[in-house]
Coordinates of C-alpha atoms in Angstrom, one line a residue:
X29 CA 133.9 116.1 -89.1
X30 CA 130.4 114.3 -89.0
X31 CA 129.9 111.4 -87.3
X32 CA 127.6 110.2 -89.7
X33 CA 125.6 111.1 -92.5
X34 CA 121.8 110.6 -93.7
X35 CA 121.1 111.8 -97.4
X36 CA 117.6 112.9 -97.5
X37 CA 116.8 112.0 -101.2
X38 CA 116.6 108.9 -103.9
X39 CA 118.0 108.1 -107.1
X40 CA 121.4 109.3 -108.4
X41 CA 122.0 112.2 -106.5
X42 CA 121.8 109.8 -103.2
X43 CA 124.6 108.1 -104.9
X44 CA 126.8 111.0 -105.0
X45 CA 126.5 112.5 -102.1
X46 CA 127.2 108.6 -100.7
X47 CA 130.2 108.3 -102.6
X48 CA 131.5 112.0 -100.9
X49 CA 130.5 110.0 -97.8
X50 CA 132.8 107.4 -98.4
X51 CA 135.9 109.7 -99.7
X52 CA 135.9 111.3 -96.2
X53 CA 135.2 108.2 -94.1
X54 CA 132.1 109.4 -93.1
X55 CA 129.0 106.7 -92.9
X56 CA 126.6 107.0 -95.4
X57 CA 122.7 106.7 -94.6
X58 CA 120.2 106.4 -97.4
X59 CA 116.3 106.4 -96.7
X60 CA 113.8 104.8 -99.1
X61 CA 110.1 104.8 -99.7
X62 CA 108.2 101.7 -100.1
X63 CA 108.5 101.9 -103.7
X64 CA 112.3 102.2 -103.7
X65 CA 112.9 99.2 -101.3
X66 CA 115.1 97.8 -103.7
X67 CA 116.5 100.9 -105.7
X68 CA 120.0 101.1 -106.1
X69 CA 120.9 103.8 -103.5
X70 CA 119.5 101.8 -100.7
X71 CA 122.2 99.5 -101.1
X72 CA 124.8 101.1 -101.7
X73 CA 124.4 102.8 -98.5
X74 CA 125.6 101.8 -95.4
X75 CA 122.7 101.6 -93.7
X76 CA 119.1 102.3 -95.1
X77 CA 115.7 103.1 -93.6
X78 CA 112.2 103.4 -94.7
X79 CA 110.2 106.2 -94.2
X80 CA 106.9 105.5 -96.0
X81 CA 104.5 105.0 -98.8
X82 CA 105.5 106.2 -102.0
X83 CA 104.1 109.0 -102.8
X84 CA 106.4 112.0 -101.8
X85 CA 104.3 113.6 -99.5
X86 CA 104.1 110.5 -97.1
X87 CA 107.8 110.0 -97.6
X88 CA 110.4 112.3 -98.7
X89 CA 108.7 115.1 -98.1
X90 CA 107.7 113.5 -94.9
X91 CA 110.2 116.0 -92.6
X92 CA 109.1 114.2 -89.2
X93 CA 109.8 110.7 -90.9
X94 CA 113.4 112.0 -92.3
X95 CA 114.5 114.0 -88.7
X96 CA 113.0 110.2 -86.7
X97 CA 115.0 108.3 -89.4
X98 CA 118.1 110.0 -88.9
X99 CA 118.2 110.1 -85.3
X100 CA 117.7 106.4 -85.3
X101 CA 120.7 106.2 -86.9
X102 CA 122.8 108.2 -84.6
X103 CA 123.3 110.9 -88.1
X104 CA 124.6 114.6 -86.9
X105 CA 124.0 115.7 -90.6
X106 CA 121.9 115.3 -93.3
X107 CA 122.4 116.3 -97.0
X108 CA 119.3 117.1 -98.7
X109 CA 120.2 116.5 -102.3
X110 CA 118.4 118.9 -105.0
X111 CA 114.5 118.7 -105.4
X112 CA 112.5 117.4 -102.4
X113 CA 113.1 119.3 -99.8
X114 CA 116.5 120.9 -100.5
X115 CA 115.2 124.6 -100.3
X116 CA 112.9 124.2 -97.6
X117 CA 113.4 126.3 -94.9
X118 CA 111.1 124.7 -92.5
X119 CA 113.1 121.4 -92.6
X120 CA 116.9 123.0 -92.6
X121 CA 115.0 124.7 -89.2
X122 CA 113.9 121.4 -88.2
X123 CA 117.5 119.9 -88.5
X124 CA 118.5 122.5 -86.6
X125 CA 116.4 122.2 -83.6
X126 CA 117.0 118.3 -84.0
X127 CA 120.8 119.2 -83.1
X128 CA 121.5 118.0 -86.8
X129 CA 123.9 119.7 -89.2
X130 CA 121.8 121.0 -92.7
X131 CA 124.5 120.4 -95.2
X132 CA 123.5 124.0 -97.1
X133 CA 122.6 127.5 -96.1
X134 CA 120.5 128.3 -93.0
X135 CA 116.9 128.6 -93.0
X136 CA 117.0 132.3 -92.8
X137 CA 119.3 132.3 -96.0
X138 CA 116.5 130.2 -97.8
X139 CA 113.8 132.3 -96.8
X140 CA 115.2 135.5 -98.2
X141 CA 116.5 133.9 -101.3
X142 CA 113.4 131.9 -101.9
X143 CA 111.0 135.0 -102.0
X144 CA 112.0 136.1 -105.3
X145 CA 110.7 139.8 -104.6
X146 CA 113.0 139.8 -101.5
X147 CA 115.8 138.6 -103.3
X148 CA 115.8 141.4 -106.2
X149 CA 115.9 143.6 -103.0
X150 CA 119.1 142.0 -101.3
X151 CA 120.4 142.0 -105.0
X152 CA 120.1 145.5 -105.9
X153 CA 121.1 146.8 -102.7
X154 CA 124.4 144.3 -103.9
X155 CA 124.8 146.2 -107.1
X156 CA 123.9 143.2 -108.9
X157 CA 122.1 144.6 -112.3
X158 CA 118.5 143.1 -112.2
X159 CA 115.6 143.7 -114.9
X160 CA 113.2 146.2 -113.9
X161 CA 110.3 144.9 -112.7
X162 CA 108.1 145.5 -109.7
X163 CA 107.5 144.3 -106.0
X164 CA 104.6 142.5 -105.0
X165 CA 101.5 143.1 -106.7
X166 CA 98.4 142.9 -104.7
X167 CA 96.2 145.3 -107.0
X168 CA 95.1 143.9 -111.1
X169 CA 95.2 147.5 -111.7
X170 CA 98.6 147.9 -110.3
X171 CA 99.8 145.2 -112.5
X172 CA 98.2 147.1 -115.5
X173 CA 100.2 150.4 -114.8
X174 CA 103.6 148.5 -114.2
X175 CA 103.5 146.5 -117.7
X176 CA 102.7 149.7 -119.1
X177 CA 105.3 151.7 -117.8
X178 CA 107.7 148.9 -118.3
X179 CA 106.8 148.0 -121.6
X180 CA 104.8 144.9 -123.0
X181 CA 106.0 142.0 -123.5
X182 CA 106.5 141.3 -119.4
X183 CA 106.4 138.2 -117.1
X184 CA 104.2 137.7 -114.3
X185 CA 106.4 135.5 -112.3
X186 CA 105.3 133.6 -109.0
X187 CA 107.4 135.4 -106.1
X188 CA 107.6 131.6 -104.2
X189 CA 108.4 130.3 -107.7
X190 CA 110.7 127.8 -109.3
X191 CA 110.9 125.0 -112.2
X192 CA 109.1 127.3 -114.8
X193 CA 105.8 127.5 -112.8
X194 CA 103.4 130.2 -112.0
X195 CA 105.4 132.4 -114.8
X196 CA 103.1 133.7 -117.6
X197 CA 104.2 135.7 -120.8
X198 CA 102.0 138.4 -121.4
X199 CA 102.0 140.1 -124.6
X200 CA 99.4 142.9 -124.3
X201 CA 96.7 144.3 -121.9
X202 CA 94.3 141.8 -123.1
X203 CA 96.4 139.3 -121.8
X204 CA 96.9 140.3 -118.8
X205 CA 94.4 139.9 -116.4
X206 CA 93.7 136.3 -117.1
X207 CA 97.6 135.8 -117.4
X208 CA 97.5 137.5 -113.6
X209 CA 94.7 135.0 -112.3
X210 CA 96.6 132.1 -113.7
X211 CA 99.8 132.9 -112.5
X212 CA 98.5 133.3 -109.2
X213 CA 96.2 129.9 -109.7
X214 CA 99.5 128.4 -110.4
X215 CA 101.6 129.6 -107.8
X216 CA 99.6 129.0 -104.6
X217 CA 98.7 125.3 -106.0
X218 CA 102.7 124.6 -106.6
X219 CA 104.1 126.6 -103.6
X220 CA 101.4 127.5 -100.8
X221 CA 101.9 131.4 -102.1
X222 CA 99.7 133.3 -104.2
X223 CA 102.6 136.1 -104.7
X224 CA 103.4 137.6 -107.9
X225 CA 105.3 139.9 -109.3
X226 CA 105.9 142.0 -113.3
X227 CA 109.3 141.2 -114.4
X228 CA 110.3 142.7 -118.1
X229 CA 110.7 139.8 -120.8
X230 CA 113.8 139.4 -122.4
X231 CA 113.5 137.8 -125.5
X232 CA 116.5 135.7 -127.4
X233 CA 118.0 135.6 -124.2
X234 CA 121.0 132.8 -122.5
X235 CA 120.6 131.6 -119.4
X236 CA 124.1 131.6 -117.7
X237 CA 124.7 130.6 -114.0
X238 CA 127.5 131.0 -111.8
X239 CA 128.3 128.3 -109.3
X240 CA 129.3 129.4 -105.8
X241 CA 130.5 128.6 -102.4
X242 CA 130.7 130.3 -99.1
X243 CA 132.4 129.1 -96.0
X244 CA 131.5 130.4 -92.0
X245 CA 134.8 132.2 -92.1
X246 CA 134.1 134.8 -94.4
X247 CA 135.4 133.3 -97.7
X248 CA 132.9 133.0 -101.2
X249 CA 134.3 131.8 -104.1
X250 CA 132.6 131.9 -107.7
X251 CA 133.0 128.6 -109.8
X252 CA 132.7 130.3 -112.9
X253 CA 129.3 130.1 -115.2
X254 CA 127.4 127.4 -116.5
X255 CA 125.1 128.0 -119.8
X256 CA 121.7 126.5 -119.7
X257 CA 119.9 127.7 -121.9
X258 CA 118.8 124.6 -124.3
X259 CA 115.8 124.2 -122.2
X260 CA 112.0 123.3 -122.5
X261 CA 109.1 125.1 -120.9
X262 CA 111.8 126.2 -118.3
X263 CA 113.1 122.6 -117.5
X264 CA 116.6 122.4 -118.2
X265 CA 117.8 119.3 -120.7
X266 CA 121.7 120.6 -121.6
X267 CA 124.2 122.4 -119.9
X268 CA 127.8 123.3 -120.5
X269 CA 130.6 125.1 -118.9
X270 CA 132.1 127.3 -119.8
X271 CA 129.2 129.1 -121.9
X272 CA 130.2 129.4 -125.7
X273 CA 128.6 133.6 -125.4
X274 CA 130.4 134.5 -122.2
X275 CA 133.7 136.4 -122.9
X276 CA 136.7 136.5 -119.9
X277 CA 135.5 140.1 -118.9
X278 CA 131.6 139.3 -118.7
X279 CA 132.8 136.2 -116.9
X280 CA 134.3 138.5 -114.5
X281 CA 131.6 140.7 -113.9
X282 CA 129.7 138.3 -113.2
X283 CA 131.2 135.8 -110.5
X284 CA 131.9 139.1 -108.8
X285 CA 128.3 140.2 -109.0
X286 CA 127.9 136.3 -107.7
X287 CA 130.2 136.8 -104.8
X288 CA 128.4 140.6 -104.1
X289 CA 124.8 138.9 -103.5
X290 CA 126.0 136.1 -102.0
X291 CA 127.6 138.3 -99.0
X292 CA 124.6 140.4 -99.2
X293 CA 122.3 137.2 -98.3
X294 CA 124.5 136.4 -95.5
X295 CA 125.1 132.6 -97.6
X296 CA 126.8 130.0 -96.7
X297 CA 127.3 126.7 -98.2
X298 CA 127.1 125.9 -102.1
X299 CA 124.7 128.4 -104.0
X300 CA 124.1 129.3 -107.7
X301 CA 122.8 132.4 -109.0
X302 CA 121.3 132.8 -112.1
X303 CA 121.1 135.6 -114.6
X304 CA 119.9 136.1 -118.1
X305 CA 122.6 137.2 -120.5
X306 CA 121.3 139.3 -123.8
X307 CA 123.0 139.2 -127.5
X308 CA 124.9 142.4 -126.2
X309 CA 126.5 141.3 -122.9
X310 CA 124.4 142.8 -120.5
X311 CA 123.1 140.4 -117.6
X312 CA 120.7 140.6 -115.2
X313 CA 119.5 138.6 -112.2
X314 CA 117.4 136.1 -112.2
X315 CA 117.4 133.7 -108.8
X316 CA 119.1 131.8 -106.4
X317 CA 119.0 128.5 -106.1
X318 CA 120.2 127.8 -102.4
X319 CA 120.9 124.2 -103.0
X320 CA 123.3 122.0 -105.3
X321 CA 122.1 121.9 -108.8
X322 CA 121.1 118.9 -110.9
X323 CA 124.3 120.5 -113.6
X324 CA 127.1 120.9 -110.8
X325 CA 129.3 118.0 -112.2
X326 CA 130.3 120.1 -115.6
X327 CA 131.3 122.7 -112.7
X328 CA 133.4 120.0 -111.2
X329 CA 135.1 118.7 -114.5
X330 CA 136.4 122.5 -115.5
X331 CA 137.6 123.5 -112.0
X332 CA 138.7 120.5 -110.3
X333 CA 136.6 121.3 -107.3
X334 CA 134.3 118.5 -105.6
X335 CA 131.7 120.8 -105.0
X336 CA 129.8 117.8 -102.8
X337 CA 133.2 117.2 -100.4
X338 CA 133.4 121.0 -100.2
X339 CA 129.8 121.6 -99.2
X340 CA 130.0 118.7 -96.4
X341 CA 133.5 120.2 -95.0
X342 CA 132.3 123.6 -94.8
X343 CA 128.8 122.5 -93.1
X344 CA 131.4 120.8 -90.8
X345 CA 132.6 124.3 -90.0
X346 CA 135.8 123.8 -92.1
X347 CA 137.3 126.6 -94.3
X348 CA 137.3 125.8 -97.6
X349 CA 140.7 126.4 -98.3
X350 CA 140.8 128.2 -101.7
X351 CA 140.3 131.4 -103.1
X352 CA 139.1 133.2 -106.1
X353 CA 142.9 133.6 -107.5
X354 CA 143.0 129.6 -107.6
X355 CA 139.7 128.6 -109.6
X356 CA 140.6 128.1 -113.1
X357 CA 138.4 126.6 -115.5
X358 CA 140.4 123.7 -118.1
X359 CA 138.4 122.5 -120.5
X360 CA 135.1 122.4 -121.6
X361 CA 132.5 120.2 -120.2
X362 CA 128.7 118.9 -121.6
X363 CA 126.1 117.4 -119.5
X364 CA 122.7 115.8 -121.2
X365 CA 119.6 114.8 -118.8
X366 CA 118.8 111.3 -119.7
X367 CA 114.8 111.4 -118.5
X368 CA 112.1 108.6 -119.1
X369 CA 110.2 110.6 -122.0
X370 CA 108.9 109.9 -124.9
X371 CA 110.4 112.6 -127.4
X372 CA 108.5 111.7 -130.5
X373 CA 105.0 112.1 -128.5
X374 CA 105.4 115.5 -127.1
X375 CA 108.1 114.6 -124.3
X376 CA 105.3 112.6 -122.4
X377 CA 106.2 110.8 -119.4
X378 CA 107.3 106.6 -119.4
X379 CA 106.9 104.5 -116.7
X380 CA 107.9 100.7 -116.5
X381 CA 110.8 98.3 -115.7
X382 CA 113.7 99.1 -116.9
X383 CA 114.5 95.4 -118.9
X384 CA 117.8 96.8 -120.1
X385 CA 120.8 99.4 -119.8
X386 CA 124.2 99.5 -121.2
X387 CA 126.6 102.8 -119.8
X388 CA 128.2 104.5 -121.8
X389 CA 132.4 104.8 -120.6
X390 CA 135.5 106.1 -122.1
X391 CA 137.6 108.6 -122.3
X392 CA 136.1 112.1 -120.8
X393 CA 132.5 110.6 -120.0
X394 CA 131.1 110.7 -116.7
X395 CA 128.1 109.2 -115.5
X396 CA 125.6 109.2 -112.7
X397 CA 122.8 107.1 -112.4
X398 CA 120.7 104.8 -110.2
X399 CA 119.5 102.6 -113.5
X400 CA 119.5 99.1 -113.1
X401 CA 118.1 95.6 -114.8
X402 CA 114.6 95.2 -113.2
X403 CA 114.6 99.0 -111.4
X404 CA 110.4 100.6 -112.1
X405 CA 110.2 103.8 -113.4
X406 CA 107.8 105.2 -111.1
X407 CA 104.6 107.7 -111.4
X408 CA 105.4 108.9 -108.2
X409 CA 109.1 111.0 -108.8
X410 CA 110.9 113.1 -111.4
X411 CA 111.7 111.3 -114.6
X412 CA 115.1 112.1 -114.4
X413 CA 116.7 108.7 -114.5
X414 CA 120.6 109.7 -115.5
X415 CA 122.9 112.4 -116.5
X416 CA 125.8 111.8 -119.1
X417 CA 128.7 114.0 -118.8
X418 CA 131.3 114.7 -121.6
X419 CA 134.5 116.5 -120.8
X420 CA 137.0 117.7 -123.4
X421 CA 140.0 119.9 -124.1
X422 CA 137.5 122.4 -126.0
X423 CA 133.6 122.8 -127.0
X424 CA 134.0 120.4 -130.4
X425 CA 135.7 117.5 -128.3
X426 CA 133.4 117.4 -125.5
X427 CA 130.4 117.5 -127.8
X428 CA 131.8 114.7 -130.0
X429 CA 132.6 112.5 -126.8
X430 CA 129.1 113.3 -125.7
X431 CA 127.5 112.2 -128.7
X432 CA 129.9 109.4 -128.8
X433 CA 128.4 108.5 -125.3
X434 CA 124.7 108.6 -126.2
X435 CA 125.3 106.2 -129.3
X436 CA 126.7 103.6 -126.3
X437 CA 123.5 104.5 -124.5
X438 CA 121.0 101.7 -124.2
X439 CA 118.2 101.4 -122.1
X440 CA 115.4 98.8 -122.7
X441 CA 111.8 99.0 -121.1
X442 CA 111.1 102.8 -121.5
X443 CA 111.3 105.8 -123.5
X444 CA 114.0 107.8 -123.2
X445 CA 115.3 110.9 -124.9
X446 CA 118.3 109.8 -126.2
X447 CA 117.5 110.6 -129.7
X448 CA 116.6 113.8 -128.7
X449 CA 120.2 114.9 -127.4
X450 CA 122.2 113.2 -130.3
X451 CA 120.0 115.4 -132.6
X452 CA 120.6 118.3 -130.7
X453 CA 124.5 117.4 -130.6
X454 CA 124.4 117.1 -134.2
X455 CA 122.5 120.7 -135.1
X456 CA 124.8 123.1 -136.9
X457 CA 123.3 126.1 -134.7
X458 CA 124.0 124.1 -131.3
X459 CA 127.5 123.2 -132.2
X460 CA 127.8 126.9 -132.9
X461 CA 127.0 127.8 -129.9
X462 CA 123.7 129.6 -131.1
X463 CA 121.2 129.1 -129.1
X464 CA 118.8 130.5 -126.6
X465 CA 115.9 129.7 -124.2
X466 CA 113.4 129.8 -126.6
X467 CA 115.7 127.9 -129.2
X468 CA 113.5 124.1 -128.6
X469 CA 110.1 125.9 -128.9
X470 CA 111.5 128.1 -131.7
X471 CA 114.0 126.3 -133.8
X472 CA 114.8 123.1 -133.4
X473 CA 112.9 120.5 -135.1
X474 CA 113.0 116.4 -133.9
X475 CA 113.1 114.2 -136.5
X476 CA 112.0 110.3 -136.4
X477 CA 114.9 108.4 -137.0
X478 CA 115.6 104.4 -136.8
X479 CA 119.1 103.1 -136.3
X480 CA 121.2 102.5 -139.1
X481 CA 124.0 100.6 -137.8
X482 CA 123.8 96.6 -138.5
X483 CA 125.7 95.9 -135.3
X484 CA 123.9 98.4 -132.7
X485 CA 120.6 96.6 -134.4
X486 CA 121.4 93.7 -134.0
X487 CA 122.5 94.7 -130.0
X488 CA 119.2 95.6 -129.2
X489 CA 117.2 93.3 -131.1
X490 CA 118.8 90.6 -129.0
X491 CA 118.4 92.3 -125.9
X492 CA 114.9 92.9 -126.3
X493 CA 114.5 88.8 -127.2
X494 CA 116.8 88.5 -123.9
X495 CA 114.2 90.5 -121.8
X496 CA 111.2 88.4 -123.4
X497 CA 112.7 85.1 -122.9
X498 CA 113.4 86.1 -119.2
X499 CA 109.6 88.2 -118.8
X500 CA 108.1 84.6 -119.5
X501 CA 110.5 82.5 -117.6
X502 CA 112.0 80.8 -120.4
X503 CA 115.7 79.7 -120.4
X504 CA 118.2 79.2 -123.7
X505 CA 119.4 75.7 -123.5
X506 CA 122.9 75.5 -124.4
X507 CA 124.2 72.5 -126.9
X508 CA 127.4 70.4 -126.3
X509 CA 129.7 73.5 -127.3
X510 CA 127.2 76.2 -126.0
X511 CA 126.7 78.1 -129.0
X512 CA 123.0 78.7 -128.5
X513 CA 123.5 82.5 -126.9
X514 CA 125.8 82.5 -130.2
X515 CA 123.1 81.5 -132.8
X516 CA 120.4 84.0 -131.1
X517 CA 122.7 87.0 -131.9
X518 CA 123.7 86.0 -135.5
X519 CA 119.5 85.2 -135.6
X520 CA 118.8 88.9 -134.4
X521 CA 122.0 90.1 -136.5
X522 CA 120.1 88.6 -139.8
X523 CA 116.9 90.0 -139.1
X524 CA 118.4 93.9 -138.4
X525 CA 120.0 92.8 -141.9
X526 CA 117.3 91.6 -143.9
X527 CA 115.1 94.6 -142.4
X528 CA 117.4 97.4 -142.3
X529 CA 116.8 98.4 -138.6
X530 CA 114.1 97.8 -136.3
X531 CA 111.7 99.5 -134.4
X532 CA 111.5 98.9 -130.4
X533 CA 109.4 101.6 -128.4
X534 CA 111.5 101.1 -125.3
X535 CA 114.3 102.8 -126.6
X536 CA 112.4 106.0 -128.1
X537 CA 113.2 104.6 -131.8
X538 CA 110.2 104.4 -134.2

């Protein structure tokens, strides 16, 4: 086993990698920009170092910084979390010639997988079904015949792509060349790679992954599927597992379509590989991701498997000690992004100090987070600040426990889009299970809403006269029986009262 670990990442998913760390007695390094000198994963780590300004090109995107940081700290391995540069191949190379362990696949793995028109190769010679589409197209006029042969509407999708960008819908000929430029545009901006490629559109469609893992001796086990197809302009926001559309024998075909590319790609380490799923059953591949996912812990509450544990053993060269026949999936499981957006205003982005957060806990709820009193929501990184997690013994119980969760949400000092998921979690078509990746854009509908219990009023209304009293310095002064903090919240408590509700920006209510 390692010696020592450096996790080359921020925020949360530092935290849980950490916390792996710990279970297998294994020192945990964190590394921090200027801006997160005092976030919440540098200390919880054993040792922390900083690696440079804050934006993420001086820092953790900064591969000489990361390789210098862990050598100073005497690290044979380093995990590189998800986003950043956890599917870059030129830094899992550069761990490699450091003599450092990349905790996920090798950088030959990455590179196939990561050109998208390479990887519908390695998958079709797999027999993994994939939508017709093309290779590379370097001609306009070549684009032009292949929509046309595959029939409009198609997707000119960014070959280096990923996240939703450099894909454009077209929907006739006289979309297409300025769809083609843009795409392209797009693509070389966000990825260095101009690359494109005509993919068929699938309309109404689920988007089902299936989580895997390979180990160096020859064994790949598929985690069964997650559904994530509640999305918005391709950014994920809920995901489940199992998914409500995917019966036992489609869930069979496809973890052994999973396991089929995986051995293909010559993968090792945790992967997932994503398909689109149609009204009628029939799948087809979409990508890899060679790197954990943001959704892996609704993976973990249905199968029992610590997914991070197992990624660092089997880096370590360990089999993973488990086969297909023992996977079973108990349960149902719910995870909701908590991000700093403002819902209400077109999802836009919040930044700010974070005045105030309450957990939620209980029975079935996981959470992981890096939110603290005082901790800035920056410009500089995602604005994913947590993810709630709801397990229960079917679909109805984990949606009620996550629903339950989000009303014991409360975060002061941004916007968040808490109100967004307890509507969703209450929609009749949701709880149905009806849904698919155009269902946001499509269907659903956000409606302004204030809070309408007295008590949870009268919560944050104190809270926010709390964080006021301590922006300007200010102190309560007890009496002789200390009943001051007392008298504020039975204040607050009257004014929720008298007014119904109230209205605080911070917490995305109007």
């Amino acid at each position: 086993m390692f010696k020592k670990l450096l996790v080359a990442n921020r925020g949360e998913i530092t935290i849980r990698v950490l916390r792996a760390c710990r279970e297998l007695g294994i020192p945990g390094v964190a590394v921090y920009s200027e801006a997160d000198r005092g976030a919440l994963h540098v200390r919880y780590a054993d040792e922390a170092y900083c690696i440079g300004p804050a934006p993420a090109l001086e820092s953790y995107l900064n591969i000489p910084r990361i390789i210098e940081a862990a050598q100073r700290a005497g690290a044979d391995a380093i995990h590189p979390g998800y986003g950043f540069l956890s599917e870059n191949a030129a830094f899992a190379a550069a761990c490699r010639e450091a003599g450092i362990t990349f905790v996920g696949p090798s950088p030959e793995a990455m590179r196939l997988l990561g050109d998208k028109v390479e990887a519908r190769r390695v998958m079709r010679g797999a027999d993994v079904p994939i939508a017709p589409g093309t290779d590379f197209i370097e001609d306009p006029a070549e684009a032009v015949r292949a929509a046309e042969e595959i029939g409009y509407p198609v997707l000119i999708k960014a070959a280096a792509g990923g996240g939703g960008r450099g894909i454009r819908v077209v929907n006739s000929r006289q979309e297409l060349d300025q769809a083609l430029e843009t795409a392209r545009q797009e693509a070389l901006s966000a990825f260095g790679n101009a690359g494109v490629f005509v993919e068929k559109y699938l309309d109404r469609v689920r988007h089902v992954e299936v989580q895997f893992i390979a180990d160096r001796h020859g064994t790949v086990v598929a985690l069964g599927e997650r559904d994530c197809s509640v999305q918005r302009r391709h950014q994920k926001l809920v995901e489940e597992a199992p998914s409500p559309a995917v019966t036992p024998e489609i869930r069979r075909r496809l973890c052994e379509a999973a396991a089929r590319g995986a051995r293909a790609a010559g993968y090792e380490n945790a992967g997932t590989m994503e398909f689109l799923l149609d009204r009628d059953g029939n799948f087809y591949f979409l990508e890899v991701n060679t790197r954990l996912q943001v959704e892996h812990p609704v993976t973990e509450l249905v199968t029992g498997v610590d997914l991070v544990v197992d990624q660092i053993r089997v880096a370590a060269g360990e089999p993973l000690g488990y086969t297909q026949d023992d996977v079973k999936m108990v349960g149902h499981a719910i995870e909701c992004r908590i991000v700093a957006e403002d819902p209400y205003n077109n999802f836009l982005p919040s930044v700010g100090t974070i005045t105030f957060v309450r957990e939620p806990a209980g029975p079935g709820i996981r959470m992981e987070s890096a939110l603290f009193q005082g901790m800035e929501v920056s410009v500089y990184y995602d604005s994913m600040i947590a993810k709630l997690i709801a397990w229960g013994a079917d679909r109805d119980q984990a949606i009620r426990r996550a629903h339950r969760a989000l009303t014991e949400f409360k975060v002061l000092g941004v916007h968040t889009n808490i109100p967004f998921h307890l509507q969703l979690l209450e929609d009749e078509r949701f709880r149905r299970g009806d849904v698919h990746t155009k269902f946001l854009e499509q269907e659903f509908r956000l409606e302004r809403t204030l809070p309408t219990d007295g008590i949870d009023a009268a919560f944050i209304a104190a809270a926010v006269l709390a964080a006021e009293r301590d922006r300007r310095g200010l102190q309560l002064q007890a009496g002789t029986n200390g009943t001051a903090p007392a008298a504020g919240w039975r204040a607050a408590g009257r004014v929720a009262q008298v007014r119904g509700g109230i209205q605080y920006r911070g917490m995305g209510w109007r």
